[in-house]
Coordinates of C-alpha atoms in Angstrom, one line a residue:
Chain A
M28 CA -21.0 -2.1 -61.7
K29 CA -21.5 0.6 -59.1
Q30 CA -18.4 2.8 -58.8
H31 CA -17.6 4.2 -55.4
S32 CA -16.1 7.6 -54.7
V33 CA -12.6 7.8 -53.2
F34 CA -11.7 10.4 -50.6
I35 CA -8.5 11.4 -48.8
N36 CA -9.5 11.2 -45.2
G37 CA -6.1 11.4 -43.4
I38 CA -2.5 12.4 -44.1
G39 CA 0.8 11.8 -42.3
S40 CA 4.3 13.0 -43.3
I41 CA 7.8 12.6 -42.1
S42 CA 10.0 14.9 -44.2
I43 CA 12.9 17.3 -44.2
Q44 CA 10.4 19.9 -43.0
K45 CA 9.7 20.5 -39.3
E46 CA 6.3 19.0 -38.5
G47 CA 3.5 21.4 -39.2
T48 CA 5.7 24.0 -41.0
L49 CA 6.7 24.7 -44.6
T50 CA 9.9 26.7 -45.1
L51 CA 12.5 26.8 -47.8
P52 CA 15.4 24.6 -46.4
E53 CA 19.0 25.7 -46.4
W54 CA 20.2 23.2 -49.0
G55 CA 23.9 23.8 -48.4
E56 CA 26.9 22.8 -50.5
E57 CA 25.9 19.2 -50.9
N58 CA 22.2 19.8 -51.9
Y59 CA 21.3 17.0 -49.6
L60 CA 19.0 17.0 -46.6
R61 CA 17.8 14.2 -44.4
C62 CA 14.5 13.9 -42.5
I63 CA 13.7 15.7 -39.3
D64 CA 12.7 12.6 -37.3
P65 CA 9.9 12.6 -34.7
P66 CA 10.5 11.0 -31.3
F67 CA 10.0 7.4 -32.4
A68 CA 9.8 6.1 -28.9
Q69 CA 6.5 7.9 -28.5
Y70 CA 5.0 5.7 -31.1
I71 CA 6.9 2.4 -31.2
S72 CA 7.9 0.2 -28.2
P73 CA 11.7 0.1 -27.5
A74 CA 11.7 -3.7 -28.1
L75 CA 10.5 -3.2 -31.7
L76 CA 12.3 0.0 -32.3
R77 CA 15.8 -1.4 -31.8
R78 CA 15.5 -3.7 -34.8
M79 CA 14.1 -1.2 -37.2
S80 CA 16.0 1.0 -39.6
K81 CA 15.2 4.6 -40.1
V82 CA 12.9 4.2 -43.1
V83 CA 10.8 1.6 -41.3
K84 CA 10.4 3.8 -38.2
R85 CA 9.5 6.7 -40.4
G86 CA 7.0 4.6 -42.4
I87 CA 5.3 3.4 -39.3
V88 CA 5.0 6.8 -37.7
G89 CA 3.8 8.4 -41.0
A90 CA 1.2 5.6 -41.3
L91 CA 0.1 6.1 -37.6
L92 CA -0.2 9.9 -38.1
A93 CA -2.4 9.3 -41.2
L94 CA -4.6 6.9 -39.4
Q95 CA -4.9 9.1 -36.4
D96 CA -5.7 12.1 -38.7
G97 CA -8.4 10.1 -40.4
G98 CA -9.9 8.7 -37.2
M99 CA -9.2 5.1 -38.1
E100 CA -7.5 2.2 -36.3
I101 CA -7.3 -0.7 -38.7
P102 CA -7.4 -0.1 -42.4
D103 CA -8.8 -2.6 -45.0
A104 CA -5.4 -2.5 -46.8
I105 CA -1.8 -1.3 -46.4
I106 CA -0.3 -0.5 -49.7
S107 CA 3.2 0.9 -50.0
G108 CA 5.3 2.4 -52.7
T109 CA 9.1 2.6 -52.4
G110 CA 11.8 3.1 -55.0
L111 CA 14.7 1.8 -52.8
G112 CA 13.0 -0.1 -50.0
C113 CA 15.1 -0.5 -46.9
I114 CA 18.3 0.5 -48.7
E115 CA 20.3 1.2 -45.4
D116 CA 19.9 -2.4 -44.3
T117 CA 20.6 -3.7 -47.8
E118 CA 23.8 -1.7 -47.8
K119 CA 24.8 -3.0 -44.4
F120 CA 24.1 -6.6 -45.4
L121 CA 25.9 -6.3 -48.7
S122 CA 28.9 -4.5 -47.2
A123 CA 29.2 -7.2 -44.5
M124 CA 29.2 -9.9 -47.2
I125 CA 32.1 -8.2 -48.9
E126 CA 34.1 -7.3 -45.8
Q127 CA 33.6 -10.6 -44.0
N128 CA 34.0 -12.8 -47.0
E129 CA 30.3 -13.9 -47.0
Q130 CA 30.5 -15.1 -43.4
F131 CA 29.0 -14.1 -40.1
L132 CA 26.1 -12.2 -41.7
Q133 CA 23.7 -10.6 -39.2
P134 CA 20.2 -11.9 -39.8
T135 CA 18.4 -8.7 -38.8
H136 CA 19.9 -6.7 -41.7
F137 CA 19.0 -9.5 -44.1
I138 CA 15.4 -9.8 -42.8
Q139 CA 14.8 -6.1 -42.8
S140 CA 16.5 -5.4 -46.2
T141 CA 13.5 -6.3 -48.4
H142 CA 11.3 -3.7 -50.0
N143 CA 8.1 -5.0 -48.4
T144 CA 9.5 -4.7 -44.8
I145 CA 7.9 -1.3 -44.4
S146 CA 4.4 -2.4 -45.3
S147 CA 4.7 -5.6 -43.2
Q148 CA 6.1 -3.8 -40.1
I149 CA 3.1 -1.4 -40.3
A150 CA 0.8 -4.4 -40.4
I151 CA 2.6 -6.0 -37.4
M152 CA 2.4 -2.8 -35.4
L153 CA -1.3 -2.5 -36.1
K154 CA -2.1 -6.2 -35.9
C155 CA -3.7 -5.7 -39.3
Y156 CA -4.0 -9.0 -41.3
N157 CA -5.7 -7.4 -44.3
Y158 CA -4.4 -6.9 -47.9
N159 CA -0.7 -5.9 -47.8
T160 CA 1.3 -5.1 -50.9
T161 CA 4.4 -3.1 -51.9
F162 CA 5.0 -1.5 -55.3
S163 CA 8.6 -0.7 -56.3
H164 CA 8.5 1.1 -59.7
L165 CA 11.2 3.7 -59.3
G166 CA 9.8 7.3 -59.6
I167 CA 6.2 6.0 -60.0
S168 CA 6.1 3.7 -57.0
L169 CA 3.8 5.8 -54.8
E170 CA 1.4 6.4 -57.7
S171 CA 1.3 2.7 -58.4
A172 CA 0.4 2.0 -54.8
L173 CA -2.2 4.8 -54.8
F174 CA -3.7 3.4 -58.1
D175 CA -4.1 0.0 -56.6
G176 CA -6.0 1.3 -53.5
F177 CA -8.0 3.7 -55.7
L178 CA -9.2 1.0 -58.0
Q179 CA -10.0 -1.5 -55.3
I180 CA -12.1 1.2 -53.4
K181 CA -13.7 2.3 -56.7
M182 CA -14.8 -1.3 -57.4
G183 CA -16.1 -1.9 -53.9
M184 CA -13.4 -4.4 -53.0
L185 CA -12.1 -2.2 -50.1
S186 CA -13.8 0.4 -48.0
N187 CA -10.5 2.1 -47.2
A188 CA -6.8 1.8 -47.7
L189 CA -3.7 3.2 -46.2
I190 CA -1.2 4.3 -48.9
N191 CA 2.4 4.9 -48.0
G192 CA 5.3 6.3 -50.0
C193 CA 8.7 5.8 -48.2
D194 CA 12.3 6.3 -49.3
E195 CA 15.5 7.1 -47.6
M196 CA 18.6 8.6 -49.1
T197 CA 21.7 7.1 -47.5
P198 CA 25.1 8.8 -47.9
D199 CA 26.4 5.9 -50.1
Y200 CA 23.4 6.0 -52.4
H201 CA 23.6 9.8 -52.5
L202 CA 27.3 9.5 -53.5
M203 CA 26.5 7.0 -56.3
L204 CA 23.9 9.3 -57.8
R205 CA 26.3 12.2 -57.4
K206 CA 28.8 10.4 -59.6
V207 CA 26.2 10.0 -62.4
G208 CA 25.3 13.7 -62.1
F209 CA 21.9 13.3 -60.5
W210 CA 22.4 16.2 -58.1
K211 CA 23.2 19.8 -58.7
R212 CA 26.9 20.6 -58.6
S213 CA 26.4 24.2 -57.6
P214 CA 24.4 25.5 -54.6
F215 CA 20.7 25.3 -55.2
Q216 CA 18.9 28.6 -55.8
I217 CA 15.1 29.1 -55.8
E218 CA 15.4 30.5 -59.4
D219 CA 16.3 26.9 -60.5
M220 CA 12.7 25.9 -59.7
H221 CA 11.2 28.7 -61.8
K222 CA 13.5 28.4 -64.8
A223 CA 16.0 25.6 -64.7
T224 CA 19.2 26.3 -66.6
T225 CA 21.4 23.5 -65.3
S226 CA 21.0 19.8 -64.8
G227 CA 20.6 18.0 -61.5
T228 CA 18.3 18.3 -58.5
V229 CA 18.4 18.3 -54.7
A230 CA 18.3 15.2 -52.6
G231 CA 15.8 14.5 -49.9
E232 CA 13.9 11.7 -48.2
G233 CA 10.7 11.1 -46.5
C234 CA 7.6 8.9 -45.7
N235 CA 4.2 10.2 -46.8
S236 CA 1.0 8.4 -45.9
I237 CA -2.5 8.9 -47.2
L238 CA -5.6 7.3 -45.9
L239 CA -8.2 6.7 -48.6
S240 CA -11.8 5.9 -47.9
N241 CA -15.1 5.5 -49.8
E242 CA -16.8 7.6 -47.1
K243 CA -16.7 11.4 -46.8
N244 CA -16.6 12.6 -43.3
E245 CA -15.4 15.5 -41.1
H246 CA -11.7 14.4 -41.7
T247 CA -12.0 14.5 -45.5
Y248 CA -9.4 16.6 -47.4
A249 CA -10.3 16.0 -51.0
E250 CA -11.8 13.6 -53.5
I251 CA -9.6 11.7 -55.9
N252 CA -11.7 11.6 -59.1
D253 CA -9.3 9.7 -61.3
I254 CA -5.8 8.3 -61.7
Q255 CA -4.0 7.4 -64.9
L256 CA -0.5 5.9 -65.2
I257 CA 0.9 6.3 -68.7
H258 CA 3.8 4.0 -69.4
H259 CA 6.1 4.2 -72.5
H260 CA 5.0 7.8 -73.0
E261 CA 7.2 8.0 -76.2
K262 CA 4.5 5.9 -78.0
N263 CA 1.8 8.3 -76.7
N264 CA 1.3 12.0 -77.1
I265 CA 1.3 13.2 -73.5
E266 CA -0.5 16.4 -74.3
E267 CA -3.3 14.4 -75.9
Q268 CA -3.3 11.9 -73.1
I269 CA -3.8 14.7 -70.6
R270 CA -6.6 16.1 -72.7
L271 CA -8.3 12.7 -72.9
F272 CA -7.8 12.2 -69.2
L273 CA -9.5 15.5 -68.3
N274 CA -12.2 14.9 -71.0
R275 CA -13.3 11.6 -69.4
N276 CA -13.8 13.6 -66.2
E277 CA -15.8 16.2 -68.2
L278 CA -13.1 18.8 -67.7
S279 CA -10.6 20.7 -69.9
L280 CA -7.2 22.2 -68.9
S281 CA -8.7 25.7 -68.7
E282 CA -11.1 24.4 -66.0
I283 CA -8.2 23.1 -63.9
D284 CA -7.4 25.6 -61.1
A285 CA -3.9 24.4 -60.4
V286 CA -1.4 21.9 -61.6
M287 CA 0.9 20.4 -59.0
M288 CA 4.0 19.4 -60.9
G289 CA 7.1 17.3 -60.2
T290 CA 9.4 20.2 -61.1
N291 CA 12.8 19.6 -59.5
G292 CA 15.2 22.2 -61.0
D293 CA 16.7 19.9 -63.6
I294 CA 16.5 21.4 -67.0
E295 CA 15.6 18.2 -68.8
N296 CA 13.0 17.1 -66.2
D297 CA 11.3 20.6 -66.0
S298 CA 11.2 21.2 -69.8
V299 CA 8.5 18.4 -70.0
Y300 CA 6.2 20.4 -67.7
D301 CA 7.1 23.8 -69.4
K302 CA 6.0 22.5 -72.8
L303 CA 2.7 21.3 -71.4
Y304 CA 1.7 24.1 -69.0
F305 CA 3.9 27.1 -69.5
E306 CA 4.0 27.3 -73.2
G307 CA 0.4 26.1 -73.8
K308 CA -2.5 28.5 -74.2
D309 CA -4.3 27.3 -71.0
N310 CA -2.1 28.3 -68.2
P311 CA -3.4 27.2 -64.8
T312 CA -1.7 28.1 -61.5
Q313 CA 1.5 26.1 -61.3
L314 CA 2.5 24.6 -58.0
I315 CA 5.8 22.9 -57.1
Y316 CA 7.1 21.2 -54.0
R317 CA 10.4 19.4 -54.6
H318 CA 12.4 22.4 -53.4
L319 CA 10.7 21.8 -50.0
S320 CA 10.9 18.0 -49.9
G321 CA 14.0 17.2 -51.9
D322 CA 13.9 14.7 -54.7
Y323 CA 13.5 11.0 -54.0
F324 CA 11.6 8.2 -55.7
T325 CA 8.4 8.8 -53.7
S326 CA 8.6 12.5 -53.2
S327 CA 5.4 12.9 -55.1
G328 CA 3.7 11.8 -51.9
F329 CA 4.8 15.1 -50.3
G330 CA 3.2 17.0 -53.2
L331 CA 0.0 14.9 -53.0
I332 CA -0.3 15.8 -49.4
Q333 CA 0.2 19.5 -50.2
S334 CA -2.5 19.2 -52.8
A335 CA -5.0 17.6 -50.4
R336 CA -4.2 20.4 -47.8
I337 CA -4.8 23.1 -50.4
L338 CA -8.2 21.7 -51.4
K339 CA -9.3 21.4 -47.8
S340 CA -8.0 24.8 -46.6
Q341 CA -8.4 26.7 -49.9
D342 CA -5.1 28.3 -48.9
I343 CA -1.9 28.0 -50.9
E344 CA 1.4 28.5 -49.1
P345 CA 3.3 31.1 -51.2
L346 CA 6.4 28.8 -51.4
L347 CA 4.4 26.4 -53.5
Y348 CA 3.8 28.8 -56.3
R349 CA 5.7 28.6 -59.6
K350 CA 3.2 30.7 -61.4
E351 CA 0.0 32.2 -60.0
S352 CA -3.2 32.7 -61.8
K353 CA -5.8 34.4 -59.6
K354 CA -8.6 32.0 -58.7
D355 CA -11.5 32.6 -56.3
K356 CA -11.7 29.0 -55.4
I357 CA -9.5 26.0 -55.9
Q358 CA -11.9 23.4 -57.2
H359 CA -9.7 21.0 -59.1
I360 CA -6.0 20.2 -58.9
L361 CA -4.3 18.2 -61.6
F362 CA -1.4 16.3 -60.0
H363 CA 1.2 15.5 -62.7
N364 CA 4.4 13.6 -62.0
H365 CA 6.7 12.0 -64.6
Y366 CA 9.8 9.8 -64.2
K367 CA 12.4 10.5 -66.9
N368 CA 9.6 11.5 -69.3
S369 CA 9.0 7.7 -69.7
T370 CA 6.2 7.1 -67.2
H371 CA 3.7 9.8 -66.3
A372 CA 1.1 9.8 -63.5
L373 CA -2.0 12.0 -63.7
I374 CA -4.2 12.3 -60.6
L375 CA -7.3 14.5 -60.6
L376 CA -8.2 15.8 -57.1
S377 CA -11.3 17.9 -56.3
V378 CA -12.6 19.9 -53.4
C379 CA -15.0 18.1 -51.2
S380 CA -17.7 20.1 -49.5
N381 CA -18.7 18.5 -46.2
Chain B
M29 CA 36.0 -13.3 -16.4
K30 CA 34.8 -9.9 -15.2
D31 CA 36.4 -8.3 -18.3
L32 CA 34.7 -10.8 -20.6
V33 CA 31.3 -10.2 -19.0
L34 CA 31.7 -6.4 -19.6
E35 CA 32.9 -7.0 -23.1
L36 CA 29.9 -9.3 -23.8
K37 CA 27.5 -6.7 -22.4
K38 CA 29.0 -4.0 -24.7
E39 CA 28.8 -6.4 -27.7
I40 CA 25.2 -7.3 -27.0
I41 CA 24.2 -3.6 -26.7
E42 CA 25.8 -2.9 -30.0
V43 CA 24.8 -6.0 -32.0
L44 CA 21.2 -6.0 -30.7
N45 CA 21.0 -2.2 -31.0
F46 CA 19.9 -1.4 -27.4
E47 CA 20.0 2.4 -27.9
G48 CA 20.5 4.3 -24.7
M49 CA 21.4 1.2 -22.6
T50 CA 24.7 0.9 -20.7
P51 CA 26.5 -2.3 -19.5
E52 CA 25.4 -1.3 -16.0
D53 CA 21.8 -1.6 -17.0
I54 CA 22.2 -5.3 -17.7
D55 CA 22.2 -7.9 -14.9
E56 CA 24.7 -10.6 -16.0
N57 CA 22.8 -13.2 -14.1
A58 CA 19.3 -12.4 -15.4
P59 CA 17.8 -14.5 -18.1
L60 CA 18.6 -13.3 -21.6
F61 CA 15.3 -14.6 -23.0
G62 CA 11.8 -14.1 -21.6
D63 CA 11.7 -12.0 -18.4
G64 CA 15.2 -10.7 -18.2
L65 CA 16.5 -8.8 -21.3
G66 CA 13.5 -10.1 -23.3
L67 CA 15.4 -11.4 -26.3
D68 CA 13.7 -13.4 -29.0
S69 CA 14.5 -16.0 -31.7
I70 CA 16.1 -13.4 -34.1
D71 CA 18.3 -12.2 -31.3
A72 CA 19.4 -15.8 -30.7
L73 CA 20.6 -16.0 -34.3
E74 CA 22.4 -12.7 -33.8
L75 CA 24.1 -14.2 -30.7
I76 CA 25.1 -17.3 -32.6
V77 CA 26.7 -15.1 -35.3
L78 CA 28.4 -13.0 -32.6
M79 CA 29.9 -16.2 -30.9
E80 CA 31.4 -17.4 -34.2
K81 CA 32.6 -14.0 -35.5
K82 CA 34.1 -12.6 -32.4
Y83 CA 35.2 -15.8 -30.5
G84 CA 35.5 -18.4 -33.2
I85 CA 32.9 -20.7 -31.6
K86 CA 30.6 -22.6 -33.9
L87 CA 27.5 -24.0 -32.2
A88 CA 26.6 -27.2 -34.0
D89 CA 24.0 -28.5 -31.5
P90 CA 20.9 -26.2 -31.2
N91 CA 20.1 -27.8 -27.8
Q92 CA 23.3 -26.4 -26.4
G93 CA 22.0 -22.9 -27.0
R94 CA 19.4 -23.1 -24.2
E95 CA 22.2 -23.6 -21.6
I96 CA 24.8 -21.3 -23.1
F97 CA 22.4 -18.4 -23.6
A98 CA 20.7 -18.7 -20.2
S99 CA 22.5 -15.5 -19.1
I100 CA 25.5 -13.4 -19.8
T101 CA 27.4 -15.2 -17.1
T102 CA 26.7 -18.6 -18.7
M103 CA 27.7 -17.2 -22.1
A104 CA 31.0 -15.8 -20.7
A105 CA 31.8 -19.1 -19.0
Y106 CA 31.2 -21.1 -22.3
I107 CA 33.3 -18.5 -24.3
K108 CA 36.1 -18.7 -21.8
E109 CA 36.4 -22.4 -22.2
H110 CA 35.8 -22.8 -25.9
R111 CA 37.1 -19.7 -27.6
T112 CA 39.5 -20.0 -30.5
K113 CA 40.0 -16.3 -31.1

């Protein structure tokens, strides 16, 4: 069977960063930042807007930006990944159930509270009746959505696919995770990202969209050569899995120009990457992004977008460096994200000369 | 009645999330559905919940809705006559 190439032809992002900029945010006492929202009314009609929660609005605008960036109107597929779905509407609905003794429940919050609302609302906006799916696999949700689109394009079942990773961090959910020690107790410092000494990370939210296509054109950012999701890592040697993954793409770690890692300042999380890339004999340039996006279930989408930008522009924003190894050209980026060292996602991206 | 109309307008703005809209922007005699405020079937469900929650009115006959929800004025008149809260 003929295998098609897969290219990233468009990107769109709603994040805690001001559009078009990349700066180190002031994390403050709470280590918690929310999105800088675009003017939604410029993209969505007021009649639709009033019923949408923040994450749906952000998902739609992120998707529209990616389509616009890639010069496309209707994609062959809309595939979303979300760890929490529309958690704000879920909270409203569940709170009302408790407060009002299971009576007088507002239908809108119920209708909008499901995880697949984001993908379906994008489809309604676009009048796109094609393949529409949502993956909800905690910290590997975005990668699962990407893998679905990647495989279907590779096999010729789709020509293109819009991939979205969306999550919001509501004050209530942030508080719950705080209670279980998920966030840093002390103010975040950039040193935490270079050598974590404490547990916990910083909280963010965002919607990141990527337009995949089997055609390379003037919009193309990078090629996605391969994706591998490794579940139940404890049964597999991850170092060996990475070696095999690169080998099947006729590469070795020493030939990888940069590794984009899901380092988040948590000592346990980051030690996984340190063992693989810092302590190993091959030490490619190490890139990090979660201090700029905050940590949330689909924050890897933010990192993926940065990787695509780097491959297109051949320019690395200094804030992304964890460790720099001088390279003349960034040819290959290995994107590596793990969730609790149980599930790993490996994505190989390459430069694409037009 | 005037107070009830104003209260209803405020409730509708909040429940149906008409951001940036004020009670003065809503004509109490204009149709709620279609041309006027442009509400749809999900909004109708929200209004039914509002009637029950706020005024203790349970609408058993769906056909009644067409008349009751014709405008804010007709809603207010029905609430005034049937409210239990």
